[in-house]
Coordinates of C-alpha atoms in Angstrom, one line a residue:
X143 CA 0.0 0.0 0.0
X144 CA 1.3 3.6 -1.0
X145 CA 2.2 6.6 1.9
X146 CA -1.0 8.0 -0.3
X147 CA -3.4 5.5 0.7
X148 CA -1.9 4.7 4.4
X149 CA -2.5 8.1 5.6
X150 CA -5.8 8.4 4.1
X151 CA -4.9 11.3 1.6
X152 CA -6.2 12.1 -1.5
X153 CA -4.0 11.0 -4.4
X154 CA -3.5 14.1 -7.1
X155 CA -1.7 13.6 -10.0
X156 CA 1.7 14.4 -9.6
X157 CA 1.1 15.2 -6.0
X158 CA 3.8 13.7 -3.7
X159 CA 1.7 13.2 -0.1
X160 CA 4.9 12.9 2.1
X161 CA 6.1 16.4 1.2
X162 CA 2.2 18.1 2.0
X163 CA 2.2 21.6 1.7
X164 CA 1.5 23.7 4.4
X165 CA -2.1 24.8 4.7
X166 CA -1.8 28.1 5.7
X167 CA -1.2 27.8 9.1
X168 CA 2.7 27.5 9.4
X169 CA 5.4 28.1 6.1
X170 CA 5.5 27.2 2.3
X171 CA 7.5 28.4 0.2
X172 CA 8.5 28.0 -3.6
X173 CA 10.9 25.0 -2.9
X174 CA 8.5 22.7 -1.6
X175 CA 6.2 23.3 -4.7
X176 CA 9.1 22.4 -6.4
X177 CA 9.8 19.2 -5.0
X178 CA 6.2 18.2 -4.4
X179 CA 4.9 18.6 -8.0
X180 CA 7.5 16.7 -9.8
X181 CA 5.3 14.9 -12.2
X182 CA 2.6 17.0 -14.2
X183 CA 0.2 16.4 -17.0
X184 CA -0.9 19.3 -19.6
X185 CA -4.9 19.0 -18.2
X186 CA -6.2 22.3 -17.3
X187 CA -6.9 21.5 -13.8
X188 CA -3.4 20.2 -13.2
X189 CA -2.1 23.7 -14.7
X190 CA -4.8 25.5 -12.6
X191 CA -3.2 23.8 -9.5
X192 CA 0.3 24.4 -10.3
X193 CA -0.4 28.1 -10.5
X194 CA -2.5 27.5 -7.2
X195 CA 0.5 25.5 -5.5
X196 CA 2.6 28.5 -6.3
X197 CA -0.1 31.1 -5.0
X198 CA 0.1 29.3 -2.0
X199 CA 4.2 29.5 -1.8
X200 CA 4.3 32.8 -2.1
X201 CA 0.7 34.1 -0.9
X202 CA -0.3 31.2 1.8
X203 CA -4.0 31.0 -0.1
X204 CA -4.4 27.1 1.3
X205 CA -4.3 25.1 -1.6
X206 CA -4.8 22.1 0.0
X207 CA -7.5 23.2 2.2
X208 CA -9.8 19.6 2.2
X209 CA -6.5 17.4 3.4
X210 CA -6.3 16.2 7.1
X211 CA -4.1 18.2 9.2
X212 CA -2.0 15.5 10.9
X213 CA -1.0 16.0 14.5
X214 CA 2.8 16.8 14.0
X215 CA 2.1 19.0 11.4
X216 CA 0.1 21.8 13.8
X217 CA 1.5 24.6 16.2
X218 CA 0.4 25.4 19.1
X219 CA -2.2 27.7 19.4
X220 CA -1.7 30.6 21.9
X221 CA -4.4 32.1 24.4
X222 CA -5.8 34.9 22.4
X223 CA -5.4 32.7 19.5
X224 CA -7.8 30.6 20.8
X225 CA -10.6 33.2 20.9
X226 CA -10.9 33.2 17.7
X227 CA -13.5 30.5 18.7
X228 CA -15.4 32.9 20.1
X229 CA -14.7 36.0 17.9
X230 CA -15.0 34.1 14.2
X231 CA -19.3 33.0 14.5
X232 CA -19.5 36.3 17.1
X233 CA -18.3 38.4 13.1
X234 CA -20.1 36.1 11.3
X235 CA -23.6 36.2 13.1
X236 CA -23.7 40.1 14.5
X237 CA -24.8 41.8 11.4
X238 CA -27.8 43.0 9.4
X239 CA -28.9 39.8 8.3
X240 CA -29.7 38.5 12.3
X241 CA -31.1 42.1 12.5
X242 CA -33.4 42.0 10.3
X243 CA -34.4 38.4 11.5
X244 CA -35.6 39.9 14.8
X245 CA -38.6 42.0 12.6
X246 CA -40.2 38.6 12.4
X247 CA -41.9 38.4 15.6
X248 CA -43.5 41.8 15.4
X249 CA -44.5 40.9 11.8
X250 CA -46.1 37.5 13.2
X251 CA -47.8 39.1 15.7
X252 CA -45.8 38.2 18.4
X253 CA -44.7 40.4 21.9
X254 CA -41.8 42.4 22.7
X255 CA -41.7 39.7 25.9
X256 CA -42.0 37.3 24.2
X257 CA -39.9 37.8 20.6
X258 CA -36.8 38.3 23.7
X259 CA -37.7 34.9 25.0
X260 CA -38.2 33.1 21.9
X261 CA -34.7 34.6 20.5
X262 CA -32.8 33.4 23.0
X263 CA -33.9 30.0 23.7
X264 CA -34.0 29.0 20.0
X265 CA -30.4 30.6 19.9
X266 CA -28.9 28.8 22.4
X267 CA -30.6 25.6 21.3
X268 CA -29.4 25.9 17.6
X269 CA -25.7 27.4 19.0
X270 CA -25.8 24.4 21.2
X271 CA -25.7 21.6 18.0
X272 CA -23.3 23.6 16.3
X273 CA -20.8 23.7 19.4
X274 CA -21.0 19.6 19.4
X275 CA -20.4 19.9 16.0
X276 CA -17.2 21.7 16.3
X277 CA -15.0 19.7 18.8
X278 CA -14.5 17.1 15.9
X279 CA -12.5 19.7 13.9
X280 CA -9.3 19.7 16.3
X281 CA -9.2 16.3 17.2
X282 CA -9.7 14.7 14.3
X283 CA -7.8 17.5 12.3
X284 CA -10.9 17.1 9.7
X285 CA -13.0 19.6 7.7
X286 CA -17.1 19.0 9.2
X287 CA -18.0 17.1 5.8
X288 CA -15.3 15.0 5.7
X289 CA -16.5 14.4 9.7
X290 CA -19.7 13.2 8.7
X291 CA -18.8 10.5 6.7
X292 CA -17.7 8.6 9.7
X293 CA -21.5 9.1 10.7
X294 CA -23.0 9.0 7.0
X295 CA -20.6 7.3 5.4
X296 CA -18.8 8.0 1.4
X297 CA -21.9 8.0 -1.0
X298 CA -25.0 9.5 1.3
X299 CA -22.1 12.1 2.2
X300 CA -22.3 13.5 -0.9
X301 CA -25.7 15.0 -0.6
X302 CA -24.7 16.5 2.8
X303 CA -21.9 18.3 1.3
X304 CA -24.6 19.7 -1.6
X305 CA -27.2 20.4 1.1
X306 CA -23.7 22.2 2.8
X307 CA -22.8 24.3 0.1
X308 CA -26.8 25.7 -0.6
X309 CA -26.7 26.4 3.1
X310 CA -23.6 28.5 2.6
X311 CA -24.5 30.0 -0.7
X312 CA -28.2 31.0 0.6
X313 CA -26.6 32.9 3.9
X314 CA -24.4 34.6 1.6
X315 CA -27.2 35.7 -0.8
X316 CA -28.7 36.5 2.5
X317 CA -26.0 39.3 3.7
X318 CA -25.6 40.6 0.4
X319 CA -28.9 41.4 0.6
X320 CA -29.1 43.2 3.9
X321 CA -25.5 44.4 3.7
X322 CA -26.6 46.4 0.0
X323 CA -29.6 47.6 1.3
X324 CA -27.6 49.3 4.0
X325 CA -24.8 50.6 1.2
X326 CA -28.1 51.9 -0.7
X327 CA -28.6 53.9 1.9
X328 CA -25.5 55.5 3.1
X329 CA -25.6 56.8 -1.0
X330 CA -29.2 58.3 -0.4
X331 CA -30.7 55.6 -3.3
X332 CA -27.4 56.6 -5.8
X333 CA -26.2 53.5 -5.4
X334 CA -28.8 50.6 -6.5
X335 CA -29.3 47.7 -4.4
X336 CA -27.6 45.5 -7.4
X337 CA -24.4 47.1 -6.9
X338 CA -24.3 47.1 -3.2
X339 CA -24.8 43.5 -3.6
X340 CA -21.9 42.9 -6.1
X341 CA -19.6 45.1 -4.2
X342 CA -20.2 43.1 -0.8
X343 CA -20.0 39.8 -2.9
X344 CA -16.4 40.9 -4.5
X345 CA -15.0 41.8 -0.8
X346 CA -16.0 38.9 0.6
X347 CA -14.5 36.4 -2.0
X348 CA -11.3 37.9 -2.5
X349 CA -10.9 37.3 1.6
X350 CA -11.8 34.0 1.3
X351 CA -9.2 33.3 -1.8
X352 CA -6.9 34.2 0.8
X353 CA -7.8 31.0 3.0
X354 CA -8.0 30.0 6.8
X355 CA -5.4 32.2 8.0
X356 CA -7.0 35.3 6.4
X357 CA -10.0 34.5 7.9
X358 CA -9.2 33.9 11.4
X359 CA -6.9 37.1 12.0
X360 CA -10.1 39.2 10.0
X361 CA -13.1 37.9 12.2
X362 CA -10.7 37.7 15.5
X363 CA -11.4 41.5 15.4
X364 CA -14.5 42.6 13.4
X365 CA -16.9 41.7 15.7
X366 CA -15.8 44.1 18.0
X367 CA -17.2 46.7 15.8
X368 CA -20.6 45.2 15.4
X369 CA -21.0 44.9 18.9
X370 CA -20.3 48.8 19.5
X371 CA -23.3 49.6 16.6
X372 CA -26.0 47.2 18.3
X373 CA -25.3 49.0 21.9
X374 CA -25.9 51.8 20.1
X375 CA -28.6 50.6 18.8
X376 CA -30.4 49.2 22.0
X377 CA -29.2 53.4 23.1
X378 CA -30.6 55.3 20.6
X379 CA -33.9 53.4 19.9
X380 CA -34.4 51.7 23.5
X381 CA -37.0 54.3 24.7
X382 CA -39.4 53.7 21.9
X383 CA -39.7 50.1 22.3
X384 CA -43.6 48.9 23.0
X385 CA -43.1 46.8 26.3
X386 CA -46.7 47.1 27.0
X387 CA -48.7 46.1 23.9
X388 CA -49.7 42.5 24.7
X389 CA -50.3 40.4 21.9
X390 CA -53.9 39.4 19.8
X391 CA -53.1 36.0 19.1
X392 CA -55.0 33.4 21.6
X393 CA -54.8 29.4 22.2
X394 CA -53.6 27.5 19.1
X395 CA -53.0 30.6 16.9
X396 CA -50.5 31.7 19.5
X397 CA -49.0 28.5 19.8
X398 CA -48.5 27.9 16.3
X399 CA -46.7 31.0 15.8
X400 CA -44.6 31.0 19.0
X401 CA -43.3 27.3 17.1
X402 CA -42.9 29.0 13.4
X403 CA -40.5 31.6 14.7
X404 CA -38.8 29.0 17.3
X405 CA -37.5 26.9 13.9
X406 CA -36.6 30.4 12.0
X407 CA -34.2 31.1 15.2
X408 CA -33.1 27.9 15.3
X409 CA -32.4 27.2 12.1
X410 CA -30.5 30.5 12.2
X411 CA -28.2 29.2 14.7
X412 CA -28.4 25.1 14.0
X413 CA -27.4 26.0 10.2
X414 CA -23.4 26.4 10.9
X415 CA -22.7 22.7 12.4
X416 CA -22.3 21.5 8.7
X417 CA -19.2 23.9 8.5
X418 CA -18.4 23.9 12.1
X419 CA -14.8 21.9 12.7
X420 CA -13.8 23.6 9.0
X421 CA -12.3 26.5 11.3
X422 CA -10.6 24.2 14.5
X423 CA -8.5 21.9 12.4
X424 CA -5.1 23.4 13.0
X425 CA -5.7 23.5 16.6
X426 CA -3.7 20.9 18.9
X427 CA -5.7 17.7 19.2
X428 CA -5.8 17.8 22.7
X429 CA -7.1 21.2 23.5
X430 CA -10.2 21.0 25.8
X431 CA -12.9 19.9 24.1
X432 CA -15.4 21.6 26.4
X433 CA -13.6 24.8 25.6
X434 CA -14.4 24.7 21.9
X435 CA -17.8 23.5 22.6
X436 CA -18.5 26.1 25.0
X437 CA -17.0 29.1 23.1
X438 CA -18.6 28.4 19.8
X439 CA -22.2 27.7 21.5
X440 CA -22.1 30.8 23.4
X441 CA -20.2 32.4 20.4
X442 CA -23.1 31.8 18.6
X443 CA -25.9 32.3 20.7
X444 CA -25.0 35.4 22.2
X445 CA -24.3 37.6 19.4
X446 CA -26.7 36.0 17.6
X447 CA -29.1 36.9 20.2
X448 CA -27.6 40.5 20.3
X449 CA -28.5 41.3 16.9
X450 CA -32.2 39.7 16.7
X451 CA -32.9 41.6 19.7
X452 CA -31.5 45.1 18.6
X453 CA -34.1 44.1 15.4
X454 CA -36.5 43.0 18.0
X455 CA -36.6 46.3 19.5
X456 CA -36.5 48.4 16.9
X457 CA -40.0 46.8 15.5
X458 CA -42.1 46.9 18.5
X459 CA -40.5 50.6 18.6
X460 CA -42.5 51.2 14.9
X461 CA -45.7 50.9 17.3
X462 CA -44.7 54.0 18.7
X463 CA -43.4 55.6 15.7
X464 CA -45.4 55.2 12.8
X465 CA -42.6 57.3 10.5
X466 CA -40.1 54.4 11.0
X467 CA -42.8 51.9 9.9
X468 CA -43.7 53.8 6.9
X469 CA -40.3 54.0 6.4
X470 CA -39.6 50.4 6.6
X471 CA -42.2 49.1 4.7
X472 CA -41.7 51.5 1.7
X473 CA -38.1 52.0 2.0
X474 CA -36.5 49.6 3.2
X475 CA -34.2 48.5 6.0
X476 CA -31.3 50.8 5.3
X477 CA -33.2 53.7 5.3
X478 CA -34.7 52.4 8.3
X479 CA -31.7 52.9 10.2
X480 CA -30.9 55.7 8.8
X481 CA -34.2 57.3 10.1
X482 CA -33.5 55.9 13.9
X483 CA -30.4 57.0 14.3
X484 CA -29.0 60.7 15.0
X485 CA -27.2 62.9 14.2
X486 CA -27.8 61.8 10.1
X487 CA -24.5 62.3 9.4
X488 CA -23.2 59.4 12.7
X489 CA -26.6 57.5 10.8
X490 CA -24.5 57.3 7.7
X491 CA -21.3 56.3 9.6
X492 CA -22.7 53.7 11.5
X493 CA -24.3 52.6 8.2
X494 CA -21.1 52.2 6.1
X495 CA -19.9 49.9 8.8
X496 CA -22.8 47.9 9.1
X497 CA -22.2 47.2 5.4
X498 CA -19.0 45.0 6.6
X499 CA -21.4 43.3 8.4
X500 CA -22.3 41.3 5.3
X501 CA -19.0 41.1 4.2
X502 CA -18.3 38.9 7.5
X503 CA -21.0 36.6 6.7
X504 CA -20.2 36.1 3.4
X505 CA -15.9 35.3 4.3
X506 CA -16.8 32.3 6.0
X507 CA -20.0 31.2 4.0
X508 CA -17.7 31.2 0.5
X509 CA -15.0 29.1 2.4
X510 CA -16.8 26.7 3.4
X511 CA -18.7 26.6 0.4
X512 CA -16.0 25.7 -1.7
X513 CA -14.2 23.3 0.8
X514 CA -17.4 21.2 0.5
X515 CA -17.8 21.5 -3.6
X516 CA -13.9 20.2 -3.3
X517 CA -16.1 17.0 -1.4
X518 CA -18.4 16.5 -3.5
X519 CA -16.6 14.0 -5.7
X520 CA -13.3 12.6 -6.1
X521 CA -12.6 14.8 -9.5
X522 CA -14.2 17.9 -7.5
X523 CA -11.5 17.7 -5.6
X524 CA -8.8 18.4 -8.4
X525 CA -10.6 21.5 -9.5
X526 CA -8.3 24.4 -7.3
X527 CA -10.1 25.8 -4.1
X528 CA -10.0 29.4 -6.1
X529 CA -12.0 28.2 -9.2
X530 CA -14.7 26.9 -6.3
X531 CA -14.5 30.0 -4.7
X532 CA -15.4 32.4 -8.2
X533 CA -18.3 29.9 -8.9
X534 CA -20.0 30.0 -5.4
X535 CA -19.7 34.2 -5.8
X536 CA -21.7 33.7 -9.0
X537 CA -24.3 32.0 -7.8
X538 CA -24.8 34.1 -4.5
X539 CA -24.8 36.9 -7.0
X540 CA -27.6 35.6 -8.9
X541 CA -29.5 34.7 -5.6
X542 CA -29.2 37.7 -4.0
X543 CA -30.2 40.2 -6.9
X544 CA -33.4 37.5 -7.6
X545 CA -34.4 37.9 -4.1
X546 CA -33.4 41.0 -2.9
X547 CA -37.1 42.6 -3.2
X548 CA -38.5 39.8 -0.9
X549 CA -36.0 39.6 2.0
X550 CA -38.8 39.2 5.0
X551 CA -39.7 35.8 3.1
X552 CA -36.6 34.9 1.8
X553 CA -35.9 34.7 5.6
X554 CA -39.1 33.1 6.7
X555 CA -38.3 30.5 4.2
X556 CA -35.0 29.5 4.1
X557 CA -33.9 30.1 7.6
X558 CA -36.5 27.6 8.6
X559 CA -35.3 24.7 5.7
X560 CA -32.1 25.1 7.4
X561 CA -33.0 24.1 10.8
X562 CA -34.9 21.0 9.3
X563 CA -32.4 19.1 7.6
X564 CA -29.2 20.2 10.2
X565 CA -31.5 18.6 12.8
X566 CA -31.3 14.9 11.1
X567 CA -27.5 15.7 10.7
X568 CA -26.8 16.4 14.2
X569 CA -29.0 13.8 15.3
X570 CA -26.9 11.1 13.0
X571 CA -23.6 12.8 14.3
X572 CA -24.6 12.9 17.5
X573 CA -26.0 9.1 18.3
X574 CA -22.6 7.7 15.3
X575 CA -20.4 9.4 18.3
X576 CA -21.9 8.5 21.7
X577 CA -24.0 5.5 20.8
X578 CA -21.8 3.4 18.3
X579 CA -18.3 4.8 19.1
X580 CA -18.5 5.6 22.7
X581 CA -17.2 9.1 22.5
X582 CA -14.0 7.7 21.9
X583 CA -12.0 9.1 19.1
X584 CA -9.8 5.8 19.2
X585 CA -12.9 4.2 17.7
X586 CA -12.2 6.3 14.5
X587 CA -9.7 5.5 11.7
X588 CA -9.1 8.4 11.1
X589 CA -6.4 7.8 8.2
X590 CA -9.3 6.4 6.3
X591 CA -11.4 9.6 5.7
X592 CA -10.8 9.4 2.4
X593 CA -11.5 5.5 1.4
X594 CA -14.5 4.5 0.9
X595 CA -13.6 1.2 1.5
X596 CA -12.9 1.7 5.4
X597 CA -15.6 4.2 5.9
X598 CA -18.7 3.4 7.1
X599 CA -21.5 2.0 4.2
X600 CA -24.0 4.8 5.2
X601 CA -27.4 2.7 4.7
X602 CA -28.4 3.5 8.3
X603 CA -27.7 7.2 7.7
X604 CA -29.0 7.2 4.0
X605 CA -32.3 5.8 5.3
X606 CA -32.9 8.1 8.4
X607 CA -32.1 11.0 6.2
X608 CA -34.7 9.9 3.5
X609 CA -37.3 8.9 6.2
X610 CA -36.3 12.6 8.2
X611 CA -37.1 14.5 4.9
X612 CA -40.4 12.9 5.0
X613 CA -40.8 13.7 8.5
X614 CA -39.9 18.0 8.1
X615 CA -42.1 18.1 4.9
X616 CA -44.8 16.7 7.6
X617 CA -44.3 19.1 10.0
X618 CA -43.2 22.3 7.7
X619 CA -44.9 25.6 7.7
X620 CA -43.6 28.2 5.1
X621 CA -45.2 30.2 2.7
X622 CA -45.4 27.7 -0.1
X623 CA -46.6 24.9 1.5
X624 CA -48.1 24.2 5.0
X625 CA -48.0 20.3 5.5
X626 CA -50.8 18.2 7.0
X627 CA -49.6 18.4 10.6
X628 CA -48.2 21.8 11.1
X629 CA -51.2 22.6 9.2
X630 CA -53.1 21.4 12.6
X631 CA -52.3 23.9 15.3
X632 CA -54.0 26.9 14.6
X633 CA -54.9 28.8 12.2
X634 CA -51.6 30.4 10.6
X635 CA -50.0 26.5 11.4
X636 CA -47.4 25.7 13.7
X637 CA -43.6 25.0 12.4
X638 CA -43.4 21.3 14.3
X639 CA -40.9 19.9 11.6
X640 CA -37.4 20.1 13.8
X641 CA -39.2 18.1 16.6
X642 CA -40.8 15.9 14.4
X643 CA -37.8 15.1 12.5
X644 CA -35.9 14.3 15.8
X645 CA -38.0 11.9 17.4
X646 CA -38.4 10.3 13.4
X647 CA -34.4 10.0 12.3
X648 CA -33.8 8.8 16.2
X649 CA -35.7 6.3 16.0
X650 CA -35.2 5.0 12.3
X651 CA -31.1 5.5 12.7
X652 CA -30.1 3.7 16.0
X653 CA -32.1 0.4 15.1
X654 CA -30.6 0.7 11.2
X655 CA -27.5 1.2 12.6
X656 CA -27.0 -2.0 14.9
X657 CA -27.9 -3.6 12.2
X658 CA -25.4 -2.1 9.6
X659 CA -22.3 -2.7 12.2
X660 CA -24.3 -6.5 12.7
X661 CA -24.2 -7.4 9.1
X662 CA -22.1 -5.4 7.3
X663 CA -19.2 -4.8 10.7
X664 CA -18.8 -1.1 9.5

């Protein structure tokens, strides 16, 4: 058996496995290209990753970003280096996009009281899967979808890194649609929401091109600023929020609602476990797994929770002042925030910033976007992380100028089909790692990740998946289709599919699996 296949690497033509680049972490440099790729063909990809490898020499852009980062190959990681684990999801979820998320309750009818409850619980709940998620990356020195296949296994896999790279692609269309109506603001309606969009897309990508490293020192910091705005936020528009106005929705009604918006803020929060370990790999494998799984849970949940509340504020505040809802509703959100802040000319400061605020979401999104198209399929993997990169920032362009006039359901909608389908992954994750391998990473091969033969089969997981889908389309409630039981609590429905789907892939997996390991041994 080759180096190649003993360690579990992928084998690249011409690619020598023994001399691995650096990912980005440590040094490259020209000579190692030199000596890796000794043997080329004259196919386009292997001259698009030639002139990668040699990006990567000189620039550090990660061109071997989907390899497992072995345990001698990692540094360790000092003190404030390691809260990055807070500080990278606190950049990524503290921006307009969450903001705008907490205008839902008011929209649905719902409280002041109890929009802040709802926001918060879901939050931590959905913050909560995504920390387990996470303590696989340093351990196991593995991206999150080459994780799963220990839990999924090879083929069924493959449609969890798709699902994966929709999920990125849609948050991304998601902040360059809140970060360009913010940008169409600062320029009094001179600049058109299309080109806000583009220019936040074009930011974002080049700063993923870069890689991990880029990333990290970016979002160690940015967050900082984002926090600043929302206090302000809560300052400036606190005294208008309606504390008093109970809400008019009763029994069933009420109940449906309260469970509609509990899957939009959990699906908020749930949707980053698919990418989760992508950003811990070059940690030491024995760092404290607790302390990864508590700073990215609260890391989540708390800014999260700052910026839905900052938007929950502001909307019960439009009770009081009917110029900010007339605003809203026929302006915008940019404008919006332009209108509740003062002086105009600190409204159009604080607006420019919030426009990196998409730019944040989008760094990480793209990344791990293209890390999971590199999974897709062995001959994915040869096309260079860059190429991945350019074609995830078309489609998000295309999604976000389709759907930039409907943002309140683009929201509604896809934050909720997040939360659905990252509930049957963690589920499969979770009961794979404390059921079958006894939270034990010496029950993992780890240099098989990338052998089909040694992984996992993935009939257990394949068929809880199918049987989960079944199970969310059940329980659903969006604006295009309500389905027969959400459709029974109340009359709006009631969002039931995340606990539906639980209880359903729980029970379909652990059974399938026994009998997987019992027949087939892996």
């Amino acid at each position: 058996m080759s180096s190649d296949e003993e360690r579990g690497q992928p084998k690249l033509p011409g690619y020598n496995n023994e001399k691995a680049f650096d990912t980005g972490i440590g040094e490259s440099n020209l000579d190692v290209y030199n000596d890796t790729y000794v043997h080329q063909d004259n196919g386009i990809f292997s001259k698009l990753r030639r002139f990668e490898a040699q990006m990567d020499a000189k620039l550090g852009i990660e061109s071997e970003a989907i390899a497992r980062k072995l345990p001698d190959e990692k540094r360790p990681v000092r003190w404030h280096e390691q809260l990055s684990m807070f500080a990278i999801w606190a950049s990524g979820t503290m921006n307009t996009s969450c903001f705008a998320t907490g205008f839902l309750g008011w929209e649905f009818g719902l409280s002041l009281k109890q929009s802040i409850l709802i926001v918060i619980f879901a939050s931590l709940l959905g913050g909560a899967a995504t920390g387990f998620a996470a303590t696989f990356g340093a351990v196991t020195g593995l991206r999150q979808i080459s994780v799963s296949r220990y839990a999924f296994g090879w083929w069924p896999n493959k449609l969890i890194a798709a699902l994966n790279t929709i999920v990125q692609i849609g948050w991304a269309a998601v902040a360059c649609i809140t970060g360009g109506l913010a940008l169409t603001a600062v320029a009094d309606g001179h600049i058109s929401l299309v080109v806000g969009i583009v220019i936040l897309a074009i930011v974002a990508t080049l700063i993923s091109f870069v890689g991990l490293r880029a990333i990290l020192i970016y979002e160690r910091y940015a967050w900082i600023i984002f926090f600043i705005i929302f206090m302000i936020f809560f300052g400036e528009t606190g005294k208008y929020a309606d504390n008093k106005t109970p809400t008019e929705l009763k029994g069933a009604d009420l109940s449906g609602t309260v469970l509609s918006l509990i899957a939009i803020i959990y699906g908020s929060s749930a949707s980053w476990q698919t990418m989760a370990s992508d950003y811990y790999v070059h940690y030491p494998a024995n760092i404290n797994r607790w302390k990864v799984f508590l700073m990215t849970t609260f890391g989540i949940a708390i800014p999260t929770s700052i910026g839905m509340l900052a938007g929950c504020v502001v909307a019960s505040g439009m009770n009081n002042r009917p110029d900010w809802k007339d605003t809203y509703e026929n302006q915008g959100l940019g404008f919006l925030i332009q209108e509740m802040l003062y002086p105009r000319g600190f409204a159009k400061f604080i607006l420019t910033l919030l426009v990196l605020s998409g730019i944040n979401v989008n760094v990480i999104s793209i990344y791990s976007a293209a890390i999971s198209c590199q999974q897709f399929a062995r001959p994915f993997a040869r096309v260079p992380r860059f190429i991945w990169i350019f074609l995830c920032f078309a489609v998000i362009l295309g999604l976000a100028v389709g759907g930039r006039e409907s943002l309140s359901t683009y929201l509604q909608n896809f934050l909720s089909l997040l939360g659905y389908w990252c509930t049957q992954y963690f589920v499969i994750l979770f009961s794979e790692h404390v059921i079958f391998r006894k939270c034990s990473f010496a029950n993992y091969d780890l240099e098989a990740w990338n052998d089909p033969k040694r992984l996992p089969v993935g009939i257990a997981a394949a068929v809880a998946f199918g049987i989960g889908i079944i199970a969310w389309v059940m329980g659903m409630v969006e604006t295009w289709y309500v389905g027969p039981l959400g459709k029974l609590i109340g009359a709006y429905g009631g969002d039931i599919a995340n606990e539906f789907t639980f209880m359903v892939t729980a029970v379909v997996f652990i059974p399938a699996r026994y009998l997987e390991l019992k027949f087939i041994g892996r």
